[in-house]
Short mmCIF file of C-alpha atoms in Angstrom, two decimals:
data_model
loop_
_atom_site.label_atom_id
_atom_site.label_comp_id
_atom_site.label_asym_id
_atom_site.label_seq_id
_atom_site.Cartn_x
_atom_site.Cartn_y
_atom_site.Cartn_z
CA UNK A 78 -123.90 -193.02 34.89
CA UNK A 79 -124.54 -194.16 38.60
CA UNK A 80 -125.61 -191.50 41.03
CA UNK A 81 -123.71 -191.00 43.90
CA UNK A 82 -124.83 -191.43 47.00
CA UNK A 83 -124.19 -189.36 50.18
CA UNK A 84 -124.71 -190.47 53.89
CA UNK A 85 -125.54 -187.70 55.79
CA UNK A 86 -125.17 -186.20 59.34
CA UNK A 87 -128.43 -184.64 61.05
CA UNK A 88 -128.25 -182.67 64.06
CA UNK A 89 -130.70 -182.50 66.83
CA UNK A 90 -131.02 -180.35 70.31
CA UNK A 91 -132.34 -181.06 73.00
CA UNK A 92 -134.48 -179.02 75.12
CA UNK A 93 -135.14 -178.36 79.01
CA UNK A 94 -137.67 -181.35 79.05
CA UNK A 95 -135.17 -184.02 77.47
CA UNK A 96 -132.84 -183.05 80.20
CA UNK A 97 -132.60 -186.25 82.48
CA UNK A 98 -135.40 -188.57 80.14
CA UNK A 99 -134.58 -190.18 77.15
CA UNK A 100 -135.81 -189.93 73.45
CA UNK A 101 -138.91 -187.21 73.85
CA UNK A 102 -140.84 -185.54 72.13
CA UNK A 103 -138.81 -183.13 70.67
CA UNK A 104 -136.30 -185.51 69.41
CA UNK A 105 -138.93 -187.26 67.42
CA UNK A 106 -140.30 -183.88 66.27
CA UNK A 107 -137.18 -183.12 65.15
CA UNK A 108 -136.27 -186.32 63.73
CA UNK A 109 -139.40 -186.65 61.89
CA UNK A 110 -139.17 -183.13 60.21
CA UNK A 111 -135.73 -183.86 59.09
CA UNK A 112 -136.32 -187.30 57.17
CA UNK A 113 -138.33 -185.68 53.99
CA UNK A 114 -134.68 -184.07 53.58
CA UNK A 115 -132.68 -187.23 54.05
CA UNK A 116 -134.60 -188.63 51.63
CA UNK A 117 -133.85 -186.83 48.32
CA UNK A 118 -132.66 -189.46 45.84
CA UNK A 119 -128.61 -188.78 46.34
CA UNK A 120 -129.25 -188.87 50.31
CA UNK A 121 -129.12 -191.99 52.04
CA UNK A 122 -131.19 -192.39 55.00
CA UNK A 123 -129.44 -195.78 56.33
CA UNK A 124 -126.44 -194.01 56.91
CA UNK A 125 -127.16 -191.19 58.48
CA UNK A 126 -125.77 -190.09 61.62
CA UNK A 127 -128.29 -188.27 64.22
CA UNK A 128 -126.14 -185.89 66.36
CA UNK A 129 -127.60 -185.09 69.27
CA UNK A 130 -126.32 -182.01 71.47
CA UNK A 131 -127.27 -181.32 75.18
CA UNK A 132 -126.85 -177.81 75.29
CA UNK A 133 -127.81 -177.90 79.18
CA UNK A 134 -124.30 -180.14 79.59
CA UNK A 135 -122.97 -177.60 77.30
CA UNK A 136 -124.25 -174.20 79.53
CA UNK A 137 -123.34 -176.46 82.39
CA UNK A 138 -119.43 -177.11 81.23
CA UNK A 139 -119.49 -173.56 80.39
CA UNK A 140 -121.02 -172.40 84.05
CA UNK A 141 -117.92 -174.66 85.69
CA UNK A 142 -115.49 -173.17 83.46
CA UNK A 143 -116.44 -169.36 84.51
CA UNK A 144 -116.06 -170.56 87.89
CA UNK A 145 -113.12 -171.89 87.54
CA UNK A 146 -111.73 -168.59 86.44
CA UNK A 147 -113.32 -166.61 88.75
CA UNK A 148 -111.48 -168.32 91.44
CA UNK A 149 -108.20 -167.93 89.46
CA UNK A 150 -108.91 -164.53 88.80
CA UNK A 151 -109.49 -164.58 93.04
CA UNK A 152 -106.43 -165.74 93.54
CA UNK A 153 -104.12 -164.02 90.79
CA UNK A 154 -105.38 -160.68 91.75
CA UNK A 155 -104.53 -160.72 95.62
CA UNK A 156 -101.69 -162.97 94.90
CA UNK A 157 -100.28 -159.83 92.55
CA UNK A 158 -101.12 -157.43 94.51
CA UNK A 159 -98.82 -158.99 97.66
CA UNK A 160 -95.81 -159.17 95.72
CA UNK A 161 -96.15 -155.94 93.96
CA UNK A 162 -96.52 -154.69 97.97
CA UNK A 163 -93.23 -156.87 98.79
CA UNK A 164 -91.33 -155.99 95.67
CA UNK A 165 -91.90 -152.16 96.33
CA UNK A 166 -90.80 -152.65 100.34
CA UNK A 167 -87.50 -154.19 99.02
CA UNK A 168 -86.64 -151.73 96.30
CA UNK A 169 -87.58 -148.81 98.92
CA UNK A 170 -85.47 -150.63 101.52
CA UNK A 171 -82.02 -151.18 99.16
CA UNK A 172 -83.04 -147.19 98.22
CA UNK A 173 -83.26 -145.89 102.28
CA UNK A 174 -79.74 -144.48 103.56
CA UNK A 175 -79.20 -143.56 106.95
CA UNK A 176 -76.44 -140.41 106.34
CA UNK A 177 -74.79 -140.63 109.50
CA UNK A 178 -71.65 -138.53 111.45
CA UNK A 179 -71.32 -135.62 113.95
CA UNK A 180 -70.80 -133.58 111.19
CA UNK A 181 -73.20 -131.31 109.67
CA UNK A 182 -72.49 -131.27 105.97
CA UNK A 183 -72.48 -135.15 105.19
CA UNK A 184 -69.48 -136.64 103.29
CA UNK A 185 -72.38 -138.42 100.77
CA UNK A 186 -74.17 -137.58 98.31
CA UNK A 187 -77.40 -138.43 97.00
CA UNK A 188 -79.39 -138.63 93.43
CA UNK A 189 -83.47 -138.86 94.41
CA UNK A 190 -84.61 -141.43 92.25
CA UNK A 191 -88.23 -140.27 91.73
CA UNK A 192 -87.73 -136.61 92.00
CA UNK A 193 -89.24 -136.74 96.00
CA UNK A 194 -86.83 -137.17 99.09
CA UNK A 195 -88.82 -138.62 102.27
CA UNK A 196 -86.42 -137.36 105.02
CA UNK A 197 -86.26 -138.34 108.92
CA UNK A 198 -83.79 -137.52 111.83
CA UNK A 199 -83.19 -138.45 114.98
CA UNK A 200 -82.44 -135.24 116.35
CA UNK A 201 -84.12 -131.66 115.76
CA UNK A 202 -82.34 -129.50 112.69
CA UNK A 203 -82.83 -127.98 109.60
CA UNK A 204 -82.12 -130.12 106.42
CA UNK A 205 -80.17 -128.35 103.45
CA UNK A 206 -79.70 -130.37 99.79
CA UNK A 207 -77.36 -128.41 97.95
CA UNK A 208 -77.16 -129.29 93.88
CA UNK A 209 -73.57 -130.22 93.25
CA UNK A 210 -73.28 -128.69 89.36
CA UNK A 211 -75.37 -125.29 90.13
CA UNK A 212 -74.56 -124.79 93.91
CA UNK A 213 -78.74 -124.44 94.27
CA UNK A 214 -80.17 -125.23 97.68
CA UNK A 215 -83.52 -126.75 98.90
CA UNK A 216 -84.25 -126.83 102.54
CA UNK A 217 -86.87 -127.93 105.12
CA UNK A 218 -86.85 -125.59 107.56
CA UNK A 219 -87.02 -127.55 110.72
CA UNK A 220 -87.40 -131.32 110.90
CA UNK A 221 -88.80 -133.17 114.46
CA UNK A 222 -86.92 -135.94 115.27
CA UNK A 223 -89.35 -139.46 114.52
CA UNK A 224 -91.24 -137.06 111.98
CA UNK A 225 -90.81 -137.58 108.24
CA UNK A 226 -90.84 -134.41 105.50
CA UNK A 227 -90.84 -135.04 101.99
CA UNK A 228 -88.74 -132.38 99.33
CA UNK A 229 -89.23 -132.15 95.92
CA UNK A 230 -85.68 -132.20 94.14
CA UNK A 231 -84.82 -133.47 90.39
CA UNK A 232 -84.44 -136.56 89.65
CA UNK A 233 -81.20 -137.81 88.14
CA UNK A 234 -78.64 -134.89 90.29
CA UNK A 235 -76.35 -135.63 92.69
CA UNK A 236 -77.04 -133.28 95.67
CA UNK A 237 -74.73 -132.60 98.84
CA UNK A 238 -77.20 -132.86 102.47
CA UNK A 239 -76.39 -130.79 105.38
CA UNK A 240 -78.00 -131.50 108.59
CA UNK A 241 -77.35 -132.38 112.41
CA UNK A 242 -77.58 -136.26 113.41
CA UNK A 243 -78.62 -139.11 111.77
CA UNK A 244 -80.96 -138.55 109.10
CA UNK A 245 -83.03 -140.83 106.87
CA UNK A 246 -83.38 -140.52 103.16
CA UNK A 247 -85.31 -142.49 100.92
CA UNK A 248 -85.49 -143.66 97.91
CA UNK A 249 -82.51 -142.37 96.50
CA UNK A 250 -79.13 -143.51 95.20
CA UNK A 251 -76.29 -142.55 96.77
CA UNK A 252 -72.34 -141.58 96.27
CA UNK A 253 -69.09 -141.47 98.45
CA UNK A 254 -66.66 -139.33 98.13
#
């Protein structure tokens, strides 16, 4: 029975001195130890294939591709962080309510939707929220008109606000009765 034979495929690597020269001396190093191999008796040595890899294209490809996602990354990350800025100024926006009337207790009422109340008047006065179910009040004392104060009241209860002028309540939800 006839032996088969195999061609084979030999791979070789060049190093820092074959960089821009051709064939040198490591090639043929490598080439020469590598052809006792080739030439076992099911190996054939006409057709086999030398494979030669520049790994300093290779580091070099690999260099330009972390680049390449650095300045993504430089991008993505401001880029993000802008519209998570503009997304947050719109939902605080469509959540600010200027409760407005001569009247001191306001006809609305208004469900924080974090669990914190930023309040603002335009006029001196003290600022009562009043829970609707219990009847419980919360209170700043005295608010400066221009000047902000910020309550802590739970999230998810409607609450009635007393207070003179215009005042300024964010983020919260809000009902009219």
């Amino acid at each position: 029975m006839k032996q088969q034979i195999y061609n084979t495929a030999l791979y070789l690597r060049l190093s820092r001195d074959d960089e821009l020269q051709g064939e040198s001396s490591s090639i043929t190093t490598q080439r020469s130890m590598l052809r006792p191999y080739v030439k076992e008796p099911h190996l054939s040595i006409e057709g086999t294939k030398w494979i030669i890899e520049n790994i300093f294209f290779l580091t070099r490809r690999c260099a330009a591709m972390k680049n390449r996602w650095k300045r993504v990354v430089g991008i993505a990350i401001p880029l993000a962080i802008i519209i998570v800025g503009i997304s947050y100024n719109s939902y605080i926006r469509v959540h600010t309510f200027t409760l407005s009337g001569n009247e001191t207790v306001k006809s609305e009422q208004i469900q924080p939707v974090n669990g914190r109340v930023k309040v603002n008047g335009t006029v001196d006065t003290e600022v009562r929220f009043t829970d609707v179910e219990t009847g419980k009040t919360y209170e700043i004392d005295y608010i400066t008109s221009g000047v902000s104060e910020t309550l802590h009241l739970e999230r998810g209860k409607w609450y009635e606000v007393e207070g003179a002028g215009e005042l300024i309540v964010r983020p919260v939800n809000i009902r009219i009765e």
